[in-house]
Amino acid sequence: MIPVRALALTLAVLAALAGCGKPGSPPVKGPQPEDLPVYQVDSAFRLPDSPTWEKAKRRGHLVVGAKEDQPYMGEKDPASGRYSGFDIEIAKMMSASLGFDPKTIEFKTIASANRETALQNGQIDYYVGTYTINDNRKKQVGFAGPYFMAGQSLLVRKDEKDIKGPEDLAGKKVCSAAGSTPYQRLQKEFPKAVLVAYDTYSVCVDNLLTYQVDAVSTDDSILLGYAAKVPEELKVVGEPFSEEPYGIGVPRSDNALRFALDDALEAQEKNGNWKKAYEATLGLSGEPAPTPPAIDRYPAS
């Protein structure tokens, strides 16, 4: 039987995650517009060597690929259609640096499996959505950044005392997405953990809040988003036990755009906008802003 308190918490979280606005339901927590940075548009910016930029200039706005189901990273409000989260803020600050008003961005939800195709066929100008840079993907697309160093971590209940890191998982029920890289890493590196798999992380979080599992494991950026929804009930613990450098995906041949985005990231980190964007989104989890990773300006191919 599920404890009444746990059930109430679960319902509250599910309402928040779904953007529920029913009378009497708890208010939806999310990035508050007044707390987000205002990005100064560089109206004098020009990038004639970038076919992607030139096409966007003729169009009058940028088309950016994003996620819509990752709290506080890339999330779409089903009622208003508005996108919000740290990744969305990265997309906006890049837009301003490239000379486009962030308010004009056309966001498109692109599933992970379709990211490379969307960039290759010109469906989007760039992609910002927990997109890990790796050598395999560099054969198909280009990457600016990284702008955030994620890593596999653990989400637990706020009252959890026994789990401080992956070394404490022996005999504990740990939930992750079926077939995912985090699930496979747990199988290989922490065989004494009792693994539970579901299709989505939201179901894992539901099970965590109802005391059916002891922890949820995936990228810390995703876990921080869930913790930010209910910081009084959930927390991320321990140091990340993998490295996942998130980059901005661009068409592979458009080195001019890639280098311009590298410059923009560096400038937005130096002027404080990166930190402000983090604090208004993932920072609501209670986790302080990390130092941004060094930008990898790898040579043009």
PDB file of C-alpha atoms in Angstrom:
ATOM      1  CA  MET A   1       0.000   0.000   0.000  1.00  0.00           C
ATOM      2  CA  ILE A   2       1.285   3.480  -0.907  1.00  0.00           C
ATOM      3  CA  PRO A   3       1.597   5.866   2.060  1.00  0.00           C
ATOM      4  CA  VAL A   4      -0.909   8.732   1.888  1.00  0.00           C
ATOM      5  CA  ARG A   5       1.834  11.341   2.190  1.00  0.00           C
ATOM      6  CA  ALA A   6       3.812   9.780  -0.657  1.00  0.00           C
ATOM      7  CA  LEU A   7       0.736   9.570  -2.863  1.00  0.00           C
ATOM      8  CA  ALA A   8      -0.043  13.229  -2.246  1.00  0.00           C
ATOM      9  CA  LEU A   9       3.516  14.142  -3.182  1.00  0.00           C
ATOM     10  CA  THR A  10       3.334  12.077  -6.331  1.00  0.00           C
ATOM     11  CA  LEU A  11       0.126  13.715  -7.449  1.00  0.00           C
ATOM     12  CA  ALA A  12       1.623  17.128  -6.806  1.00  0.00           C
ATOM     13  CA  VAL A  13       4.709  16.331  -8.852  1.00  0.00           C
ATOM     14  CA  LEU A  14       2.743  14.798 -11.698  1.00  0.00           C
ATOM     15  CA  ALA A  15       0.560  17.884 -11.800  1.00  0.00           C
ATOM     16  CA  ALA A  16       3.626  20.087 -11.951  1.00  0.00           C
ATOM     17  CA  LEU A  17       5.319  17.988 -14.606  1.00  0.00           C
ATOM     18  CA  ALA A  18       2.219  18.018 -16.751  1.00  0.00           C
ATOM     19  CA  GLY A  19       1.732  21.770 -16.389  1.00  0.00           C
ATOM     20  CA  CYS A  20      -1.580  21.168 -14.679  1.00  0.00           C
ATOM     21  CA  GLY A  21      -3.647  24.280 -13.944  1.00  0.00           C
ATOM     22  CA  LYS A  22      -6.719  22.782 -12.339  1.00  0.00           C
ATOM     23  CA  PRO A  23      -8.328  24.710  -9.472  1.00  0.00           C
ATOM     24  CA  GLY A  24      -6.806  23.737  -6.158  1.00  0.00           C
ATOM     25  CA  SER A  25      -3.708  22.123  -7.671  1.00  0.00           C
ATOM     26  CA  PRO A  26      -0.284  23.341  -6.550  1.00  0.00           C
ATOM     27  CA  PRO A  27       1.195  26.180  -8.623  1.00  0.00           C
ATOM     28  CA  VAL A  28       3.468  25.080 -11.439  1.00  0.00           C
ATOM     29  CA  LYS A  29       7.075  25.830 -10.589  1.00  0.00           C
ATOM     30  CA  GLY A  30       9.289  26.969 -13.384  1.00  0.00           C
ATOM     31  CA  PRO A  31      11.802  29.537 -14.570  1.00  0.00           C
ATOM     32  CA  GLN A  32      10.381  32.968 -13.831  1.00  0.00           C
ATOM     33  CA  PRO A  33      10.740  35.411 -16.746  1.00  0.00           C
ATOM     34  CA  GLU A  34      11.746  38.246 -14.418  1.00  0.00           C
ATOM     35  CA  ASP A  35      14.714  36.195 -13.172  1.00  0.00           C
ATOM     36  CA  LEU A  36      16.071  35.382 -16.626  1.00  0.00           C
ATOM     37  CA  PRO A  37      18.805  37.452 -18.266  1.00  0.00           C
ATOM     38  CA  VAL A  38      17.997  39.916 -21.020  1.00  0.00           C
ATOM     39  CA  TYR A  39      20.243  39.238 -23.994  1.00  0.00           C
ATOM     40  CA  GLN A  40      21.530  42.226 -25.943  1.00  0.00           C
ATOM     41  CA  VAL A  41      21.075  41.681 -29.671  1.00  0.00           C
ATOM     42  CA  ASP A  42      24.224  42.355 -31.710  1.00  0.00           C
ATOM     43  CA  SER A  43      22.466  44.117 -34.582  1.00  0.00           C
ATOM     44  CA  ALA A  44      25.776  44.739 -36.379  1.00  0.00           C
ATOM     45  CA  PHE A  45      26.700  41.043 -36.503  1.00  0.00           C
ATOM     46  CA  ARG A  46      27.332  39.536 -39.943  1.00  0.00           C
ATOM     47  CA  LEU A  47      28.473  36.032 -40.915  1.00  0.00           C
ATOM     48  CA  PRO A  48      28.579  35.869 -44.746  1.00  0.00           C
ATOM     49  CA  ASP A  49      30.741  32.719 -44.726  1.00  0.00           C
ATOM     50  CA  SER A  50      27.953  30.722 -43.070  1.00  0.00           C
ATOM     51  CA  PRO A  51      25.251  29.443 -45.437  1.00  0.00           C
ATOM     52  CA  THR A  52      23.107  28.594 -42.403  1.00  0.00           C
ATOM     53  CA  TRP A  53      23.315  32.160 -41.063  1.00  0.00           C
ATOM     54  CA  GLU A  54      22.640  33.663 -44.509  1.00  0.00           C
ATOM     55  CA  LYS A  55      19.551  31.485 -44.922  1.00  0.00           C
ATOM     56  CA  ALA A  56      18.286  32.524 -41.472  1.00  0.00           C
ATOM     57  CA  LYS A  57      18.921  36.179 -42.290  1.00  0.00           C
ATOM     58  CA  ARG A  58      16.772  35.917 -45.425  1.00  0.00           C
ATOM     59  CA  ARG A  59      14.111  34.096 -43.398  1.00  0.00           C
ATOM     60  CA  GLY A  60      14.219  36.729 -40.663  1.00  0.00           C
ATOM     61  CA  HIS A  61      14.658  34.367 -37.707  1.00  0.00           C
ATOM     62  CA  LEU A  62      16.466  31.270 -36.486  1.00  0.00           C
ATOM     63  CA  VAL A  63      14.977  27.776 -36.330  1.00  0.00           C
ATOM     64  CA  VAL A  64      16.343  25.894 -33.326  1.00  0.00           C
ATOM     65  CA  GLY A  65      15.921  22.234 -32.410  1.00  0.00           C
ATOM     66  CA  ALA A  66      15.202  21.456 -28.755  1.00  0.00           C
ATOM     67  CA  LYS A  67      13.756  18.970 -26.289  1.00  0.00           C
ATOM     68  CA  GLU A  68      10.313  19.508 -24.800  1.00  0.00           C
ATOM     69  CA  ASP A  69      10.140  16.961 -21.979  1.00  0.00           C
ATOM     70  CA  GLN A  70      13.162  17.712 -19.780  1.00  0.00           C
ATOM     71  CA  PRO A  71      12.238  19.861 -16.756  1.00  0.00           C
ATOM     72  CA  TYR A  72      14.351  22.990 -16.412  1.00  0.00           C
ATOM     73  CA  MET A  73      16.519  22.013 -19.400  1.00  0.00           C
ATOM     74  CA  GLY A  74      14.148  21.985 -22.378  1.00  0.00           C
ATOM     75  CA  GLU A  75      10.455  21.900 -21.550  1.00  0.00           C
ATOM     76  CA  LYS A  76       7.387  22.940 -23.518  1.00  0.00           C
ATOM     77  CA  ASP A  77       4.268  24.232 -21.794  1.00  0.00           C
ATOM     78  CA  PRO A  78       1.418  22.300 -23.459  1.00  0.00           C
ATOM     79  CA  ALA A  79      -0.999  25.173 -22.852  1.00  0.00           C
ATOM     80  CA  SER A  80       1.020  28.132 -24.141  1.00  0.00           C
ATOM     81  CA  GLY A  81       3.524  26.316 -26.360  1.00  0.00           C
ATOM     82  CA  ARG A  82       6.311  28.245 -24.632  1.00  0.00           C
ATOM     83  CA  TYR A  83       9.692  26.567 -24.251  1.00  0.00           C
ATOM     84  CA  SER A  84      11.762  27.096 -21.114  1.00  0.00           C
ATOM     85  CA  GLY A  85      14.862  25.776 -19.381  1.00  0.00           C
ATOM     86  CA  PHE A  86      18.628  26.131 -19.372  1.00  0.00           C
ATOM     87  CA  ASP A  87      19.066  24.738 -22.901  1.00  0.00           C
ATOM     88  CA  ILE A  88      16.439  27.181 -24.131  1.00  0.00           C
ATOM     89  CA  GLU A  89      18.335  30.058 -22.527  1.00  0.00           C
ATOM     90  CA  ILE A  90      21.544  28.907 -24.234  1.00  0.00           C
ATOM     91  CA  ALA A  91      19.662  28.955 -27.548  1.00  0.00           C
ATOM     92  CA  LYS A  92      18.398  32.480 -26.836  1.00  0.00           C
ATOM     93  CA  MET A  93      21.767  33.943 -25.904  1.00  0.00           C
ATOM     94  CA  MET A  94      23.262  32.424 -29.055  1.00  0.00           C
ATOM     95  CA  SER A  95      20.496  33.997 -31.119  1.00  0.00           C
ATOM     96  CA  ALA A  96      21.234  37.455 -29.680  1.00  0.00           C
ATOM     97  CA  SER A  97      24.953  37.076 -30.348  1.00  0.00           C
ATOM     98  CA  LEU A  98      24.208  36.086 -33.955  1.00  0.00           C
ATOM     99  CA  GLY A  99      22.132  39.241 -34.453  1.00  0.00           C
ATOM    100  CA  PHE A 100      18.624  37.795 -34.093  1.00  0.00           C
ATOM    101  CA  ASP A 101      16.119  38.819 -31.439  1.00  0.00           C
ATOM    102  CA  PRO A 102      15.632  35.758 -29.189  1.00  0.00           C
ATOM    103  CA  LYS A 103      11.887  36.421 -29.187  1.00  0.00           C
ATOM    104  CA  THR A 104      11.783  35.504 -32.879  1.00  0.00           C
ATOM    105  CA  ILE A 105      13.284  32.012 -32.491  1.00  0.00           C
ATOM    106  CA  GLU A 106      11.150  29.230 -33.945  1.00  0.00           C
ATOM    107  CA  PHE A 107      11.733  26.242 -31.680  1.00  0.00           C
ATOM    108  CA  LYS A 108      11.147  22.765 -33.056  1.00  0.00           C
ATOM    109  CA  THR A 109      10.987  19.660 -30.900  1.00  0.00           C
ATOM    110  CA  ILE A 110      13.401  17.140 -32.382  1.00  0.00           C
ATOM    111  CA  ALA A 111      13.728  13.652 -30.891  1.00  0.00           C
ATOM    112  CA  SER A 112      17.236  12.476 -30.006  1.00  0.00           C
ATOM    113  CA  ALA A 113      17.257   9.888 -32.784  1.00  0.00           C
ATOM    114  CA  ASN A 114      16.498  12.575 -35.406  1.00  0.00           C
ATOM    115  CA  ARG A 115      19.001  15.270 -34.416  1.00  0.00           C
ATOM    116  CA  GLU A 116      21.664  14.509 -37.012  1.00  0.00           C
ATOM    117  CA  THR A 117      19.125  14.199 -39.817  1.00  0.00           C
ATOM    118  CA  ALA A 118      17.454  17.492 -38.875  1.00  0.00           C
ATOM    119  CA  LEU A 119      20.800  19.302 -39.041  1.00  0.00           C
ATOM    120  CA  GLN A 120      21.878  17.576 -42.247  1.00  0.00           C
ATOM    121  CA  ASN A 121      18.697  18.360 -44.175  1.00  0.00           C
ATOM    122  CA  GLY A 122      18.432  21.981 -43.016  1.00  0.00           C
ATOM    123  CA  GLN A 123      15.290  21.464 -40.949  1.00  0.00           C
ATOM    124  CA  ILE A 124      16.941  23.426 -38.122  1.00  0.00           C
ATOM    125  CA  ASP A 125      19.829  25.918 -37.935  1.00  0.00           C
ATOM    126  CA  TYR A 126      21.275  24.569 -34.704  1.00  0.00           C
ATOM    127  CA  TYR A 127      20.302  22.200 -31.911  1.00  0.00           C
ATOM    128  CA  VAL A 128      20.433  22.718 -28.144  1.00  0.00           C
ATOM    129  CA  GLY A 129      19.113  19.781 -26.154  1.00  0.00           C
ATOM    130  CA  THR A 130      21.350  17.732 -23.816  1.00  0.00           C
ATOM    131  CA  TYR A 131      23.388  16.815 -26.907  1.00  0.00           C
ATOM    132  CA  THR A 132      26.576  15.019 -25.831  1.00  0.00           C
ATOM    133  CA  ILE A 133      29.641  15.712 -27.964  1.00  0.00           C
ATOM    134  CA  ASN A 134      31.449  12.583 -29.090  1.00  0.00           C
ATOM    135  CA  ASP A 135      33.722  11.534 -31.957  1.00  0.00           C
ATOM    136  CA  ASN A 136      31.057   9.396 -33.609  1.00  0.00           C
ATOM    137  CA  ARG A 137      28.630  12.301 -33.851  1.00  0.00           C
ATOM    138  CA  LYS A 138      31.366  14.646 -35.099  1.00  0.00           C
ATOM    139  CA  LYS A 139      31.448  12.524 -38.258  1.00  0.00           C
ATOM    140  CA  GLN A 140      27.879  13.653 -38.994  1.00  0.00           C
ATOM    141  CA  VAL A 141      27.475  17.122 -37.444  1.00  0.00           C
ATOM    142  CA  GLY A 142      29.566  19.948 -35.989  1.00  0.00           C
ATOM    143  CA  PHE A 143      29.596  20.990 -32.330  1.00  0.00           C
ATOM    144  CA  ALA A 144      30.106  24.343 -30.657  1.00  0.00           C
ATOM    145  CA  GLY A 145      30.972  24.261 -26.984  1.00  0.00           C
ATOM    146  CA  PRO A 146      30.691  22.401 -24.729  1.00  0.00           C
ATOM    147  CA  TYR A 147      28.526  24.746 -22.666  1.00  0.00           C
ATOM    148  CA  PHE A 148      27.790  22.298 -19.822  1.00  0.00           C
ATOM    149  CA  MET A 149      29.518  19.226 -18.441  1.00  0.00           C
ATOM    150  CA  ALA A 150      26.894  16.726 -17.375  1.00  0.00           C
ATOM    151  CA  GLY A 151      27.510  13.317 -15.881  1.00  0.00           C
ATOM    152  CA  GLN A 152      25.549  10.348 -14.646  1.00  0.00           C
ATOM    153  CA  SER A 153      24.392  10.917 -11.088  1.00  0.00           C
ATOM    154  CA  LEU A 154      21.764   9.946  -8.519  1.00  0.00           C
ATOM    155  CA  LEU A 155      18.447  11.479  -7.517  1.00  0.00           C
ATOM    156  CA  VAL A 156      17.130  10.522  -4.061  1.00  0.00           C
ATOM    157  CA  ARG A 157      14.489  11.677  -1.609  1.00  0.00           C
ATOM    158  CA  LYS A 158      15.474  14.626   0.566  1.00  0.00           C
ATOM    159  CA  ASP A 159      15.279  12.462   3.707  1.00  0.00           C
ATOM    160  CA  GLU A 160      17.629   9.798   2.283  1.00  0.00           C
ATOM    161  CA  LYS A 161      20.678   9.375   4.538  1.00  0.00           C
ATOM    162  CA  ASP A 162      22.280   6.139   3.303  1.00  0.00           C
ATOM    163  CA  ILE A 163      22.923   6.973  -0.366  1.00  0.00           C
ATOM    164  CA  LYS A 164      25.655   9.571  -0.874  1.00  0.00           C
ATOM    165  CA  GLY A 165      27.069   8.210  -4.117  1.00  0.00           C
ATOM    166  CA  PRO A 166      27.158   5.160  -6.408  1.00  0.00           C
ATOM    167  CA  GLU A 167      29.331   3.273  -3.940  1.00  0.00           C
ATOM    168  CA  ASP A 168      26.276   3.064  -1.639  1.00  0.00           C
ATOM    169  CA  LEU A 169      23.964   1.326  -4.125  1.00  0.00           C
ATOM    170  CA  ALA A 170      24.508  -2.298  -3.085  1.00  0.00           C
ATOM    171  CA  GLY A 171      21.101  -3.781  -2.285  1.00  0.00           C
ATOM    172  CA  LYS A 172      19.315  -0.525  -3.205  1.00  0.00           C
ATOM    173  CA  LYS A 173      16.583  -0.286  -5.845  1.00  0.00           C
ATOM    174  CA  VAL A 174      17.795   2.062  -8.574  1.00  0.00           C
ATOM    175  CA  CYS A 175      15.585   3.158 -11.466  1.00  0.00           C
ATOM    176  CA  SER A 176      16.718   4.205 -14.937  1.00  0.00           C
ATOM    177  CA  ALA A 177      15.365   4.153 -18.485  1.00  0.00           C
ATOM    178  CA  ALA A 178      15.222   0.728 -20.102  1.00  0.00           C
ATOM    179  CA  GLY A 179      18.097   0.152 -22.516  1.00  0.00           C
ATOM    180  CA  SER A 180      19.692   3.537 -21.800  1.00  0.00           C
ATOM    181  CA  THR A 181      23.430   4.148 -21.440  1.00  0.00           C
ATOM    182  CA  PRO A 182      22.964   5.035 -17.726  1.00  0.00           C
ATOM    183  CA  TYR A 183      21.148   1.724 -17.146  1.00  0.00           C
ATOM    184  CA  GLN A 184      23.908  -0.192 -18.914  1.00  0.00           C
ATOM    185  CA  ARG A 185      26.599   1.601 -16.918  1.00  0.00           C
ATOM    186  CA  LEU A 186      24.852   0.659 -13.670  1.00  0.00           C
ATOM    187  CA  GLN A 187      24.682  -2.981 -14.788  1.00  0.00           C
ATOM    188  CA  LYS A 188      28.375  -3.066 -15.615  1.00  0.00           C
ATOM    189  CA  GLU A 189      29.917  -0.938 -12.878  1.00  0.00           C
ATOM    190  CA  PHE A 190      27.519  -1.426  -9.940  1.00  0.00           C
ATOM    191  CA  PRO A 191      26.257  -5.021 -10.252  1.00  0.00           C
ATOM    192  CA  LYS A 192      25.132  -5.168  -6.601  1.00  0.00           C
ATOM    193  CA  ALA A 193      22.459  -2.513  -7.194  1.00  0.00           C
ATOM    194  CA  VAL A 194      18.914  -3.809  -7.734  1.00  0.00           C
ATOM    195  CA  LEU A 195      17.975  -2.292 -11.083  1.00  0.00           C
ATOM    196  CA  VAL A 196      14.465  -1.257 -12.066  1.00  0.00           C
ATOM    197  CA  ALA A 197      13.717  -0.061 -15.613  1.00  0.00           C
ATOM    198  CA  TYR A 198      10.867   1.960 -17.136  1.00  0.00           C
ATOM    199  CA  ASP A 199      10.398   3.667 -20.469  1.00  0.00           C
ATOM    200  CA  THR A 200      10.590   7.202 -19.045  1.00  0.00           C
ATOM    201  CA  TYR A 201      12.369   8.939 -16.197  1.00  0.00           C
ATOM    202  CA  SER A 202       9.130  10.557 -15.045  1.00  0.00           C
ATOM    203  CA  VAL A 203       7.872   7.093 -14.068  1.00  0.00           C
ATOM    204  CA  CYS A 204      11.135   6.502 -12.200  1.00  0.00           C
ATOM    205  CA  VAL A 205      10.632   9.747 -10.284  1.00  0.00           C
ATOM    206  CA  ASP A 206       7.048   8.782  -9.503  1.00  0.00           C
ATOM    207  CA  ASN A 207       8.321   5.508  -8.056  1.00  0.00           C
ATOM    208  CA  LEU A 208      10.982   7.330  -6.064  1.00  0.00           C
ATOM    209  CA  LEU A 209       8.423   9.631  -4.449  1.00  0.00           C
ATOM    210  CA  THR A 210       6.190   6.686  -3.568  1.00  0.00           C
ATOM    211  CA  TYR A 211       9.063   4.822  -1.874  1.00  0.00           C
ATOM    212  CA  GLN A 212       9.081   2.006  -4.449  1.00  0.00           C
ATOM    213  CA  VAL A 213      12.689   2.685  -5.455  1.00  0.00           C
ATOM    214  CA  ASP A 214      15.580   4.249  -3.564  1.00  0.00           C
ATOM    215  CA  ALA A 215      17.207   6.278  -6.333  1.00  0.00           C
ATOM    216  CA  VAL A 216      16.926   7.369  -9.971  1.00  0.00           C
ATOM    217  CA  SER A 217      20.011   7.554 -12.188  1.00  0.00           C
ATOM    218  CA  THR A 218      20.721   9.392 -15.456  1.00  0.00           C
ATOM    219  CA  ASP A 219      22.497  12.637 -16.493  1.00  0.00           C
ATOM    220  CA  ASP A 220      22.678  15.046 -13.565  1.00  0.00           C
ATOM    221  CA  SER A 221      21.241  17.837 -15.736  1.00  0.00           C
ATOM    222  CA  ILE A 222      17.990  15.880 -16.108  1.00  0.00           C
ATOM    223  CA  LEU A 223      17.957  14.920 -12.430  1.00  0.00           C
ATOM    224  CA  LEU A 224      18.566  18.527 -11.365  1.00  0.00           C
ATOM    225  CA  GLY A 225      15.496  19.484 -13.383  1.00  0.00           C
ATOM    226  CA  TYR A 226      13.326  17.038 -11.474  1.00  0.00           C
ATOM    227  CA  ALA A 227      14.851  18.184  -8.175  1.00  0.00           C
ATOM    228  CA  ALA A 228      14.054  21.777  -9.113  1.00  0.00           C
ATOM    229  CA  LYS A 229      10.376  20.844  -9.433  1.00  0.00           C
ATOM    230  CA  VAL A 230      10.166  19.755  -5.809  1.00  0.00           C
ATOM    231  CA  PRO A 231      13.397  20.807  -4.054  1.00  0.00           C
ATOM    232  CA  GLU A 232      11.815  20.188  -0.651  1.00  0.00           C
ATOM    233  CA  GLU A 233      11.391  16.486  -1.519  1.00  0.00           C
ATOM    234  CA  LEU A 234      14.229  15.535  -3.905  1.00  0.00           C
ATOM    235  CA  LYS A 235      17.986  16.082  -4.140  1.00  0.00           C
ATOM    236  CA  VAL A 236      20.914  15.072  -6.339  1.00  0.00           C
ATOM    237  CA  VAL A 237      23.750  13.420  -4.396  1.00  0.00           C
ATOM    238  CA  GLY A 238      27.399  12.553  -4.955  1.00  0.00           C
ATOM    239  CA  GLU A 239      29.788  13.434  -7.725  1.00  0.00           C
ATOM    240  CA  PRO A 240      28.916  12.554 -11.349  1.00  0.00           C
ATOM    241  CA  PHE A 241      30.422   9.213 -12.404  1.00  0.00           C
ATOM    242  CA  SER A 242      30.647   9.845 -16.150  1.00  0.00           C
ATOM    243  CA  GLU A 243      31.377  12.818 -18.403  1.00  0.00           C
ATOM    244  CA  GLU A 244      28.783  14.096 -20.879  1.00  0.00           C
ATOM    245  CA  PRO A 245      29.898  17.379 -22.521  1.00  0.00           C
ATOM    246  CA  TYR A 246      26.816  19.094 -23.949  1.00  0.00           C
ATOM    247  CA  GLY A 247      27.344  20.961 -27.198  1.00  0.00           C
ATOM    248  CA  ILE A 248      25.372  22.978 -29.738  1.00  0.00           C
ATOM    249  CA  GLY A 249      24.847  20.908 -32.864  1.00  0.00           C
ATOM    250  CA  VAL A 250      25.345  22.633 -36.224  1.00  0.00           C
ATOM    251  CA  PRO A 251      25.581  21.434 -39.839  1.00  0.00           C
ATOM    252  CA  ARG A 252      28.931  19.652 -40.153  1.00  0.00           C
ATOM    253  CA  SER A 253      30.264  21.744 -43.045  1.00  0.00           C
ATOM    254  CA  ASP A 254      29.336  25.109 -41.492  1.00  0.00           C
ATOM    255  CA  ASN A 255      32.552  25.829 -39.600  1.00  0.00           C
ATOM    256  CA  ALA A 256      31.904  29.588 -39.695  1.00  0.00           C
ATOM    257  CA  LEU A 257      28.728  29.134 -37.664  1.00  0.00           C
ATOM    258  CA  ARG A 258      30.413  26.705 -35.271  1.00  0.00           C
ATOM    259  CA  PHE A 259      33.267  29.105 -34.532  1.00  0.00           C
ATOM    260  CA  ALA A 260      30.879  32.054 -34.163  1.00  0.00           C
ATOM    261  CA  LEU A 261      28.865  30.085 -31.580  1.00  0.00           C
ATOM    262  CA  ASP A 262      32.085  29.227 -29.734  1.00  0.00           C
ATOM    263  CA  ASP A 263      32.850  32.963 -29.554  1.00  0.00           C
ATOM    264  CA  ALA A 264      29.306  33.692 -28.406  1.00  0.00           C
ATOM    265  CA  LEU A 265      29.428  31.077 -25.648  1.00  0.00           C
ATOM    266  CA  GLU A 266      32.700  32.455 -24.359  1.00  0.00           C
ATOM    267  CA  ALA A 267      31.326  36.019 -24.323  1.00  0.00           C
ATOM    268  CA  GLN A 268      28.058  35.022 -22.598  1.00  0.00           C
ATOM    269  CA  GLU A 269      29.988  33.106 -19.950  1.00  0.00           C
ATOM    270  CA  LYS A 270      32.264  36.091 -19.287  1.00  0.00           C
ATOM    271  CA  ASN A 271      29.444  38.647 -19.049  1.00  0.00           C
ATOM    272  CA  GLY A 272      27.566  36.568 -16.459  1.00  0.00           C
ATOM    273  CA  ASN A 273      24.557  35.611 -18.564  1.00  0.00           C
ATOM    274  CA  TRP A 274      25.454  31.905 -18.507  1.00  0.00           C
ATOM    275  CA  LYS A 275      25.466  31.859 -14.711  1.00  0.00           C
ATOM    276  CA  LYS A 276      22.250  33.909 -14.454  1.00  0.00           C
ATOM    277  CA  ALA A 277      20.500  31.540 -16.867  1.00  0.00           C
ATOM    278  CA  TYR A 278      21.620  28.528 -14.838  1.00  0.00           C
ATOM    279  CA  GLU A 279      20.497  30.070 -11.538  1.00  0.00           C
ATOM    280  CA  ALA A 280      17.030  30.814 -12.943  1.00  0.00           C
ATOM    281  CA  THR A 281      16.598  27.254 -14.252  1.00  0.00           C
ATOM    282  CA  LEU A 282      18.655  24.307 -12.988  1.00  0.00           C
ATOM    283  CA  GLY A 283      19.811  26.387 -10.035  1.00  0.00           C
ATOM    284  CA  LEU A 284      16.317  26.137  -8.558  1.00  0.00           C
ATOM    285  CA  SER A 285      17.298  22.596  -7.560  1.00  0.00           C
ATOM    286  CA  GLY A 286      19.584  24.105  -4.927  1.00  0.00           C
ATOM    287  CA  GLU A 287      22.735  23.034  -6.774  1.00  0.00           C
ATOM    288  CA  PRO A 288      25.064  26.044  -7.282  1.00  0.00           C
ATOM    289  CA  ALA A 289      26.261  26.981 -10.757  1.00  0.00           C
ATOM    290  CA  PRO A 290      29.317  24.970 -11.803  1.00  0.00           C
ATOM    291  CA  THR A 291      32.274  26.421 -13.678  1.00  0.00           C
ATOM    292  CA  PRO A 292      31.523  26.206 -17.417  1.00  0.00           C
ATOM    293  CA  PRO A 293      33.714  23.671 -19.242  1.00  0.00           C
ATOM    294  CA  ALA A 294      36.495  24.820 -21.523  1.00  0.00           C
ATOM    295  CA  ILE A 295      35.340  25.336 -25.095  1.00  0.00           C
ATOM    296  CA  ASP A 296      36.799  22.841 -27.570  1.00  0.00           C
ATOM    297  CA  ARG A 297      37.677  24.798 -30.702  1.00  0.00           C
ATOM    298  CA  TYR A 298      38.607  21.773 -32.749  1.00  0.00           C
ATOM    299  CA  PRO A 299      39.933  22.399 -36.289  1.00  0.00           C
ATOM    300  CA  ALA A 300      37.725  22.678 -39.337  1.00  0.00           C
ATOM    301  CA  SER A 301      37.309  19.380 -41.128  1.00  0.00           C
TER     302      SER A 301
END
